[in-house]
Amino acid sequence: THWPAMAALVRALFGKRSVLSNSVGAAFVKLLAPLRSLSGHRVPMLLDGDDAQVSCVCIVNGHPSSFQIDSGSTFTQIVPSLAPERVPRYGLGFSSCMGKKLWFPTCEVALAPVDLKGYELTSGRVTASVQIGSSNLLGLRELRRWRVQLLFLPEAKCSAFPLPASQWEQESGHVHSTVPLAGALRAAEALSNGEISAEDVRSDTLPWLLDAAKAMAAASSCEALVADADCLAS
């Protein structure tokens, strides 16, 4: 593998020097970090679960949290308490479940699994595009990126490859305009329940995307109509 060979080369080059300066050392760490992901060096992940499910610990925007490993879900999902207070206006997305579309706000967060000692498995800040829902689910996209391997032995074991930050790229191109998280969650709920139609809340300038501001206004109008109907009925 590449990593042991490169490590031996570094030792040979600097074996005669009593002190290796911090700047030179840091430069070599930065140089060799991408090769670690090619070395086959797999790192055990910290698990947090029970007999009913297998969960791992990830760091989300600096906060540790337990994630259920869900290879049946394409996207990773986080709970609202881990999400920012404002989310992208054009970030509403959906997942299909038993023929029904379930809508979610989406956002970008710094996310990385941790090893058995609680250290993040990355050489720098990395971001992931996630859905905001009712539970923490580590979906297939992140499982593939980290090349996660799960073994079902008498005790479940999970491992991943550490990746340099350069291999992670932000995916959303429309994050500048934002809306409050609470409003986006209400808009997603209204879309999922069929209270409003996705076709009615498409963006005027980006018609392939939904406008969360429009969806929030439409959801508020529906609530007002329901309230008026209740008043008339009483």
PDB file of C-alpha atoms in Angstrom:
ATOM      1  CA  THR A   1       0.000   0.000   0.000  1.00  0.00           C
ATOM      2  CA  HIS A   2       1.094   3.602  -0.583  1.00  0.00           C
ATOM      3  CA  TRP A   3       0.937   4.983   2.948  1.00  0.00           C
ATOM      4  CA  PRO A   4       3.514   2.699   4.663  1.00  0.00           C
ATOM      5  CA  ALA A   5       5.900   3.184   1.732  1.00  0.00           C
ATOM      6  CA  MET A   6       5.611   6.970   1.898  1.00  0.00           C
ATOM      7  CA  ALA A   7       6.004   6.935   5.680  1.00  0.00           C
ATOM      8  CA  ALA A   8       9.204   4.883   5.336  1.00  0.00           C
ATOM      9  CA  LEU A   9      10.468   7.355   2.719  1.00  0.00           C
ATOM     10  CA  VAL A  10       9.866  10.304   5.056  1.00  0.00           C
ATOM     11  CA  ARG A  11      11.720   8.543   7.886  1.00  0.00           C
ATOM     12  CA  ALA A  12      14.631   7.811   5.556  1.00  0.00           C
ATOM     13  CA  LEU A  13      14.810  11.391   4.319  1.00  0.00           C
ATOM     14  CA  PHE A  14      14.746  12.972   7.753  1.00  0.00           C
ATOM     15  CA  GLY A  15      16.279  10.216   9.891  1.00  0.00           C
ATOM     16  CA  LYS A  16      19.590  12.083  10.156  1.00  0.00           C
ATOM     17  CA  ARG A  17      17.951  15.285  11.392  1.00  0.00           C
ATOM     18  CA  SER A  18      17.405  15.620  15.103  1.00  0.00           C
ATOM     19  CA  VAL A  19      14.584  18.136  14.791  1.00  0.00           C
ATOM     20  CA  LEU A  20      12.003  18.495  12.084  1.00  0.00           C
ATOM     21  CA  SER A  21      10.467  21.961  12.068  1.00  0.00           C
ATOM     22  CA  ASN A  22       6.727  22.316  12.555  1.00  0.00           C
ATOM     23  CA  SER A  23       6.344  24.002   9.175  1.00  0.00           C
ATOM     24  CA  VAL A  24       8.108  21.194   7.308  1.00  0.00           C
ATOM     25  CA  GLY A  25       6.233  18.562   9.292  1.00  0.00           C
ATOM     26  CA  ALA A  26       2.900  20.224   8.594  1.00  0.00           C
ATOM     27  CA  ALA A  27       3.754  20.431   4.901  1.00  0.00           C
ATOM     28  CA  PHE A  28       4.434  16.696   4.726  1.00  0.00           C
ATOM     29  CA  VAL A  29       1.230  15.889   6.638  1.00  0.00           C
ATOM     30  CA  LYS A  30      -0.708  17.978   4.121  1.00  0.00           C
ATOM     31  CA  LEU A  31       1.124  16.333   1.224  1.00  0.00           C
ATOM     32  CA  LEU A  32       0.541  12.789   2.413  1.00  0.00           C
ATOM     33  CA  ALA A  33      -3.039  13.190   3.709  1.00  0.00           C
ATOM     34  CA  PRO A  34      -4.694  12.436   0.321  1.00  0.00           C
ATOM     35  CA  LEU A  35      -2.603   9.254   0.030  1.00  0.00           C
ATOM     36  CA  ARG A  36      -4.044   7.950   3.296  1.00  0.00           C
ATOM     37  CA  SER A  37      -7.377   7.431   1.579  1.00  0.00           C
ATOM     38  CA  LEU A  38      -5.604   5.275  -1.048  1.00  0.00           C
ATOM     39  CA  SER A  39      -3.654   3.218   1.436  1.00  0.00           C
ATOM     40  CA  GLY A  40      -6.361   0.778   2.452  1.00  0.00           C
ATOM     41  CA  HIS A  41      -6.092   2.078   6.015  1.00  0.00           C
ATOM     42  CA  ARG A  42      -9.576   1.519   7.404  1.00  0.00           C
ATOM     43  CA  VAL A  43     -10.461   3.155  10.734  1.00  0.00           C
ATOM     44  CA  PRO A  44     -13.043   1.703  13.174  1.00  0.00           C
ATOM     45  CA  MET A  45     -16.043   3.984  13.758  1.00  0.00           C
ATOM     46  CA  LEU A  46     -17.621   4.681  17.122  1.00  0.00           C
ATOM     47  CA  LEU A  47     -20.951   2.853  17.377  1.00  0.00           C
ATOM     48  CA  ASP A  48     -23.887   3.781  19.585  1.00  0.00           C
ATOM     49  CA  GLY A  49     -26.826   1.410  19.320  1.00  0.00           C
ATOM     50  CA  ASP A  50     -28.609  -1.613  20.739  1.00  0.00           C
ATOM     51  CA  ASP A  51     -29.829  -5.020  19.579  1.00  0.00           C
ATOM     52  CA  ALA A  52     -32.623  -3.420  17.532  1.00  0.00           C
ATOM     53  CA  GLN A  53     -30.518  -1.068  15.401  1.00  0.00           C
ATOM     54  CA  VAL A  54     -26.942  -0.119  14.547  1.00  0.00           C
ATOM     55  CA  SER A  55     -26.029   3.518  15.072  1.00  0.00           C
ATOM     56  CA  CYS A  56     -22.783   5.429  14.748  1.00  0.00           C
ATOM     57  CA  VAL A  57     -21.619   8.703  16.223  1.00  0.00           C
ATOM     58  CA  CYS A  58     -21.074  11.676  13.907  1.00  0.00           C
ATOM     59  CA  ILE A  59     -20.087  15.288  14.486  1.00  0.00           C
ATOM     60  CA  VAL A  60     -22.560  17.791  12.994  1.00  0.00           C
ATOM     61  CA  ASN A  61     -21.419  21.413  13.067  1.00  0.00           C
ATOM     62  CA  GLY A  62     -19.297  20.591  16.105  1.00  0.00           C
ATOM     63  CA  HIS A  63     -22.020  18.680  17.987  1.00  0.00           C
ATOM     64  CA  PRO A  64     -21.791  14.886  18.476  1.00  0.00           C
ATOM     65  CA  SER A  65     -24.969  12.966  17.761  1.00  0.00           C
ATOM     66  CA  SER A  66     -26.070   9.376  17.165  1.00  0.00           C
ATOM     67  CA  PHE A  67     -27.066   8.386  13.598  1.00  0.00           C
ATOM     68  CA  GLN A  68     -28.906   5.262  12.576  1.00  0.00           C
ATOM     69  CA  ILE A  69     -27.131   3.606   9.626  1.00  0.00           C
ATOM     70  CA  ASP A  70     -29.765   3.421   6.882  1.00  0.00           C
ATOM     71  CA  SER A  71     -28.499   2.130   3.536  1.00  0.00           C
ATOM     72  CA  GLY A  72     -32.101   2.113   2.275  1.00  0.00           C
ATOM     73  CA  SER A  73     -32.191   5.904   2.430  1.00  0.00           C
ATOM     74  CA  THR A  74     -30.377   7.781  -0.328  1.00  0.00           C
ATOM     75  CA  PHE A  75     -29.976  11.004   1.617  1.00  0.00           C
ATOM     76  CA  THR A  76     -28.700  11.653   5.104  1.00  0.00           C
ATOM     77  CA  GLN A  77     -31.225  13.224   7.455  1.00  0.00           C
ATOM     78  CA  ILE A  78     -30.756  15.301  10.611  1.00  0.00           C
ATOM     79  CA  VAL A  79     -33.198  16.446  13.279  1.00  0.00           C
ATOM     80  CA  PRO A  80     -34.171  20.153  13.427  1.00  0.00           C
ATOM     81  CA  SER A  81     -32.117  20.762  16.588  1.00  0.00           C
ATOM     82  CA  LEU A  82     -28.929  20.097  14.574  1.00  0.00           C
ATOM     83  CA  ALA A  83     -29.953  22.328  11.661  1.00  0.00           C
ATOM     84  CA  PRO A  84     -29.227  26.053  11.269  1.00  0.00           C
ATOM     85  CA  GLU A  85     -31.958  28.563  12.140  1.00  0.00           C
ATOM     86  CA  ARG A  86     -32.250  29.566   8.478  1.00  0.00           C
ATOM     87  CA  VAL A  87     -32.195  27.197   5.501  1.00  0.00           C
ATOM     88  CA  PRO A  88     -31.967  27.641   1.719  1.00  0.00           C
ATOM     89  CA  ARG A  89     -35.089  29.125   0.177  1.00  0.00           C
ATOM     90  CA  TYR A  90     -34.825  26.853  -2.850  1.00  0.00           C
ATOM     91  CA  GLY A  91     -33.806  23.755  -0.907  1.00  0.00           C
ATOM     92  CA  LEU A  92     -37.089  21.858  -0.566  1.00  0.00           C
ATOM     93  CA  GLY A  93     -36.651  18.240  -1.657  1.00  0.00           C
ATOM     94  CA  PHE A  94     -38.518  14.978  -1.327  1.00  0.00           C
ATOM     95  CA  SER A  95     -38.088  11.269  -0.775  1.00  0.00           C
ATOM     96  CA  SER A  96     -40.478   8.628  -2.061  1.00  0.00           C
ATOM     97  CA  CYS A  97     -41.980   6.285   0.516  1.00  0.00           C
ATOM     98  CA  MET A  98     -44.527   3.648  -0.557  1.00  0.00           C
ATOM     99  CA  GLY A  99     -45.541   5.749  -3.556  1.00  0.00           C
ATOM    100  CA  LYS A 100     -45.921   8.959  -1.570  1.00  0.00           C
ATOM    101  CA  LYS A 101     -43.658  12.004  -1.721  1.00  0.00           C
ATOM    102  CA  LEU A 102     -42.420  13.185   1.648  1.00  0.00           C
ATOM    103  CA  TRP A 103     -40.986  16.703   1.486  1.00  0.00           C
ATOM    104  CA  PHE A 104     -38.113  18.060   3.572  1.00  0.00           C
ATOM    105  CA  PRO A 105     -36.122  21.267   3.898  1.00  0.00           C
ATOM    106  CA  THR A 106     -32.464  20.714   3.065  1.00  0.00           C
ATOM    107  CA  CYS A 107     -29.265  22.433   4.139  1.00  0.00           C
ATOM    108  CA  GLU A 108     -25.516  21.984   4.211  1.00  0.00           C
ATOM    109  CA  VAL A 109     -23.735  21.067   7.430  1.00  0.00           C
ATOM    110  CA  ALA A 110     -20.271  20.016   8.470  1.00  0.00           C
ATOM    111  CA  LEU A 111     -20.629  16.274   9.040  1.00  0.00           C
ATOM    112  CA  ALA A 112     -18.110  13.531   9.741  1.00  0.00           C
ATOM    113  CA  PRO A 113     -18.137  10.168  11.576  1.00  0.00           C
ATOM    114  CA  VAL A 114     -15.740   9.726  14.484  1.00  0.00           C
ATOM    115  CA  ASP A 115     -13.317   6.993  15.432  1.00  0.00           C
ATOM    116  CA  LEU A 116     -13.212   5.008  18.664  1.00  0.00           C
ATOM    117  CA  LYS A 117     -11.388   7.860  20.423  1.00  0.00           C
ATOM    118  CA  GLY A 118     -13.915  10.479  19.331  1.00  0.00           C
ATOM    119  CA  TYR A 119     -11.783  12.103  16.616  1.00  0.00           C
ATOM    120  CA  GLU A 120     -13.356  13.135  13.325  1.00  0.00           C
ATOM    121  CA  LEU A 121     -12.361  11.008  10.326  1.00  0.00           C
ATOM    122  CA  THR A 122     -11.237  13.911   8.168  1.00  0.00           C
ATOM    123  CA  SER A 123      -8.225  16.152   7.710  1.00  0.00           C
ATOM    124  CA  GLY A 124     -10.347  19.318   7.530  1.00  0.00           C
ATOM    125  CA  ARG A 125     -13.854  20.753   7.471  1.00  0.00           C
ATOM    126  CA  VAL A 126     -16.156  18.833   5.141  1.00  0.00           C
ATOM    127  CA  THR A 127     -19.757  19.545   4.215  1.00  0.00           C
ATOM    128  CA  ALA A 128     -22.716  17.382   3.280  1.00  0.00           C
ATOM    129  CA  SER A 129     -26.122  18.239   1.882  1.00  0.00           C
ATOM    130  CA  VAL A 130     -28.759  16.756   4.204  1.00  0.00           C
ATOM    131  CA  GLN A 131     -32.503  16.645   4.700  1.00  0.00           C
ATOM    132  CA  ILE A 132     -34.087  17.954   7.888  1.00  0.00           C
ATOM    133  CA  GLY A 133     -36.576  15.465   9.311  1.00  0.00           C
ATOM    134  CA  SER A 134     -37.686  13.603  12.405  1.00  0.00           C
ATOM    135  CA  SER A 135     -34.580  11.456  13.011  1.00  0.00           C
ATOM    136  CA  ASN A 136     -30.841  11.201  12.360  1.00  0.00           C
ATOM    137  CA  LEU A 137     -30.204   8.817   9.466  1.00  0.00           C
ATOM    138  CA  LEU A 138     -26.838   8.252   7.807  1.00  0.00           C
ATOM    139  CA  GLY A 139     -27.877   7.632   4.208  1.00  0.00           C
ATOM    140  CA  LEU A 140     -26.322   5.848   1.267  1.00  0.00           C
ATOM    141  CA  ARG A 141     -24.594   8.912  -0.186  1.00  0.00           C
ATOM    142  CA  GLU A 142     -22.481   9.468   2.918  1.00  0.00           C
ATOM    143  CA  LEU A 143     -21.959   5.732   3.431  1.00  0.00           C
ATOM    144  CA  ARG A 144     -20.510   5.522  -0.068  1.00  0.00           C
ATOM    145  CA  ARG A 145     -18.376   8.625   0.328  1.00  0.00           C
ATOM    146  CA  TRP A 146     -16.799   7.294   3.481  1.00  0.00           C
ATOM    147  CA  ARG A 147     -16.739   3.739   2.050  1.00  0.00           C
ATOM    148  CA  VAL A 148     -18.313   2.507   5.266  1.00  0.00           C
ATOM    149  CA  GLN A 149     -18.100  -1.214   5.972  1.00  0.00           C
ATOM    150  CA  LEU A 150     -20.479  -2.832   8.453  1.00  0.00           C
ATOM    151  CA  LEU A 151     -19.785  -6.335   9.770  1.00  0.00           C
ATOM    152  CA  PHE A 152     -22.432  -8.343  11.613  1.00  0.00           C
ATOM    153  CA  LEU A 153     -20.347 -10.433  14.002  1.00  0.00           C
ATOM    154  CA  PRO A 154     -21.431 -11.408  17.533  1.00  0.00           C
ATOM    155  CA  GLU A 155     -21.033  -7.649  17.993  1.00  0.00           C
ATOM    156  CA  ALA A 156     -21.558  -5.204  15.130  1.00  0.00           C
ATOM    157  CA  LYS A 157     -18.392  -3.525  13.865  1.00  0.00           C
ATOM    158  CA  CYS A 158     -18.202  -0.550  11.527  1.00  0.00           C
ATOM    159  CA  SER A 159     -15.267   1.142   9.799  1.00  0.00           C
ATOM    160  CA  ALA A 160     -14.585   3.841   7.218  1.00  0.00           C
ATOM    161  CA  PHE A 161     -11.781   5.465   5.236  1.00  0.00           C
ATOM    162  CA  PRO A 162     -10.585   8.904   6.407  1.00  0.00           C
ATOM    163  CA  LEU A 163     -10.998  11.387   3.537  1.00  0.00           C
ATOM    164  CA  PRO A 164      -9.246  14.717   2.947  1.00  0.00           C
ATOM    165  CA  ALA A 165     -11.506  17.759   2.836  1.00  0.00           C
ATOM    166  CA  SER A 166     -10.566  18.387  -0.809  1.00  0.00           C
ATOM    167  CA  GLN A 167     -12.640  15.370  -1.845  1.00  0.00           C
ATOM    168  CA  TRP A 168     -15.810  16.957  -0.477  1.00  0.00           C
ATOM    169  CA  GLU A 169     -17.584  19.659  -2.445  1.00  0.00           C
ATOM    170  CA  GLN A 170     -20.602  21.780  -1.685  1.00  0.00           C
ATOM    171  CA  GLU A 171     -23.443  20.666  -3.917  1.00  0.00           C
ATOM    172  CA  SER A 172     -26.074  23.346  -3.577  1.00  0.00           C
ATOM    173  CA  GLY A 173     -25.751  26.421  -5.784  1.00  0.00           C
ATOM    174  CA  HIS A 174     -28.668  28.413  -4.393  1.00  0.00           C
ATOM    175  CA  VAL A 175     -27.905  28.865  -0.712  1.00  0.00           C
ATOM    176  CA  HIS A 176     -27.668  32.666  -0.591  1.00  0.00           C
ATOM    177  CA  SER A 177     -31.398  33.303  -0.113  1.00  0.00           C
ATOM    178  CA  THR A 178     -32.716  31.715   3.080  1.00  0.00           C
ATOM    179  CA  VAL A 179     -35.941  31.325   5.051  1.00  0.00           C
ATOM    180  CA  PRO A 180     -36.591  30.485   8.728  1.00  0.00           C
ATOM    181  CA  LEU A 181     -36.284  26.785   9.524  1.00  0.00           C
ATOM    182  CA  ALA A 182     -39.661  26.667  11.287  1.00  0.00           C
ATOM    183  CA  GLY A 183     -41.408  28.077   8.215  1.00  0.00           C
ATOM    184  CA  ALA A 184     -39.629  25.677   5.874  1.00  0.00           C
ATOM    185  CA  LEU A 185     -40.649  22.720   8.057  1.00  0.00           C
ATOM    186  CA  ARG A 186     -44.286  23.858   7.958  1.00  0.00           C
ATOM    187  CA  ALA A 187     -44.108  24.280   4.174  1.00  0.00           C
ATOM    188  CA  ALA A 188     -42.666  20.754   3.792  1.00  0.00           C
ATOM    189  CA  GLU A 189     -45.436  19.373   6.009  1.00  0.00           C
ATOM    190  CA  ALA A 190     -48.104  21.080   3.899  1.00  0.00           C
ATOM    191  CA  LEU A 191     -46.587  19.649   0.697  1.00  0.00           C
ATOM    192  CA  SER A 192     -46.381  16.144   2.183  1.00  0.00           C
ATOM    193  CA  ASN A 193     -50.000  16.269   3.390  1.00  0.00           C
ATOM    194  CA  GLY A 194     -51.290  17.508   0.043  1.00  0.00           C
ATOM    195  CA  GLU A 195     -52.489  20.826   1.486  1.00  0.00           C
ATOM    196  CA  ILE A 196     -50.622  22.653  -1.272  1.00  0.00           C
ATOM    197  CA  SER A 197     -49.367  21.566  -4.694  1.00  0.00           C
ATOM    198  CA  ALA A 198     -45.716  21.567  -5.717  1.00  0.00           C
ATOM    199  CA  GLU A 199     -46.682  23.008  -9.113  1.00  0.00           C
ATOM    200  CA  ASP A 200     -48.194  26.067  -7.429  1.00  0.00           C
ATOM    201  CA  VAL A 201     -45.051  26.981  -5.502  1.00  0.00           C
ATOM    202  CA  ARG A 202     -42.371  26.667  -8.148  1.00  0.00           C
ATOM    203  CA  SER A 203     -39.834  29.461  -8.313  1.00  0.00           C
ATOM    204  CA  ASP A 204     -40.463  32.175 -10.901  1.00  0.00           C
ATOM    205  CA  THR A 205     -36.774  32.460 -11.749  1.00  0.00           C
ATOM    206  CA  LEU A 206     -35.729  28.833 -11.100  1.00  0.00           C
ATOM    207  CA  PRO A 207     -38.790  26.844 -12.263  1.00  0.00           C
ATOM    208  CA  TRP A 208     -37.110  23.466 -11.655  1.00  0.00           C
ATOM    209  CA  LEU A 209     -36.965  24.300  -7.935  1.00  0.00           C
ATOM    210  CA  LEU A 210     -39.656  24.962  -5.348  1.00  0.00           C
ATOM    211  CA  ASP A 211     -39.766  28.336  -3.614  1.00  0.00           C
ATOM    212  CA  ALA A 212     -40.044  27.795   0.151  1.00  0.00           C
ATOM    213  CA  ALA A 213     -41.253  31.386   0.616  1.00  0.00           C
ATOM    214  CA  LYS A 214     -44.163  30.703  -1.740  1.00  0.00           C
ATOM    215  CA  ALA A 215     -44.878  27.406  -0.005  1.00  0.00           C
ATOM    216  CA  MET A 216     -44.889  29.107   3.410  1.00  0.00           C
ATOM    217  CA  ALA A 217     -47.341  31.740   2.181  1.00  0.00           C
ATOM    218  CA  ALA A 218     -49.575  29.066   0.633  1.00  0.00           C
ATOM    219  CA  ALA A 219     -49.520  27.018   3.830  1.00  0.00           C
ATOM    220  CA  SER A 220     -50.489  30.098   5.869  1.00  0.00           C
ATOM    221  CA  SER A 221     -53.393  30.769   3.486  1.00  0.00           C
ATOM    222  CA  CYS A 222     -54.608  27.187   3.954  1.00  0.00           C
ATOM    223  CA  GLU A 223     -54.466  27.581   7.725  1.00  0.00           C
ATOM    224  CA  ALA A 224     -56.438  30.823   7.491  1.00  0.00           C
ATOM    225  CA  LEU A 225     -59.120  29.164   5.347  1.00  0.00           C
ATOM    226  CA  VAL A 226     -59.413  26.270   7.810  1.00  0.00           C
ATOM    227  CA  ALA A 227     -59.709  28.717  10.699  1.00  0.00           C
ATOM    228  CA  ASP A 228     -62.449  30.667   8.886  1.00  0.00           C
ATOM    229  CA  ALA A 229     -64.333  27.455   8.112  1.00  0.00           C
ATOM    230  CA  ASP A 230     -64.144  26.415  11.765  1.00  0.00           C
ATOM    231  CA  CYS A 231     -65.513  29.799  12.833  1.00  0.00           C
ATOM    232  CA  LEU A 232     -68.429  29.526  10.438  1.00  0.00           C
ATOM    233  CA  ALA A 233     -69.186  25.995  11.569  1.00  0.00           C
ATOM    234  CA  SER A 234     -69.291  27.059  15.196  1.00  0.00           C
TER     235      SER A 234
END
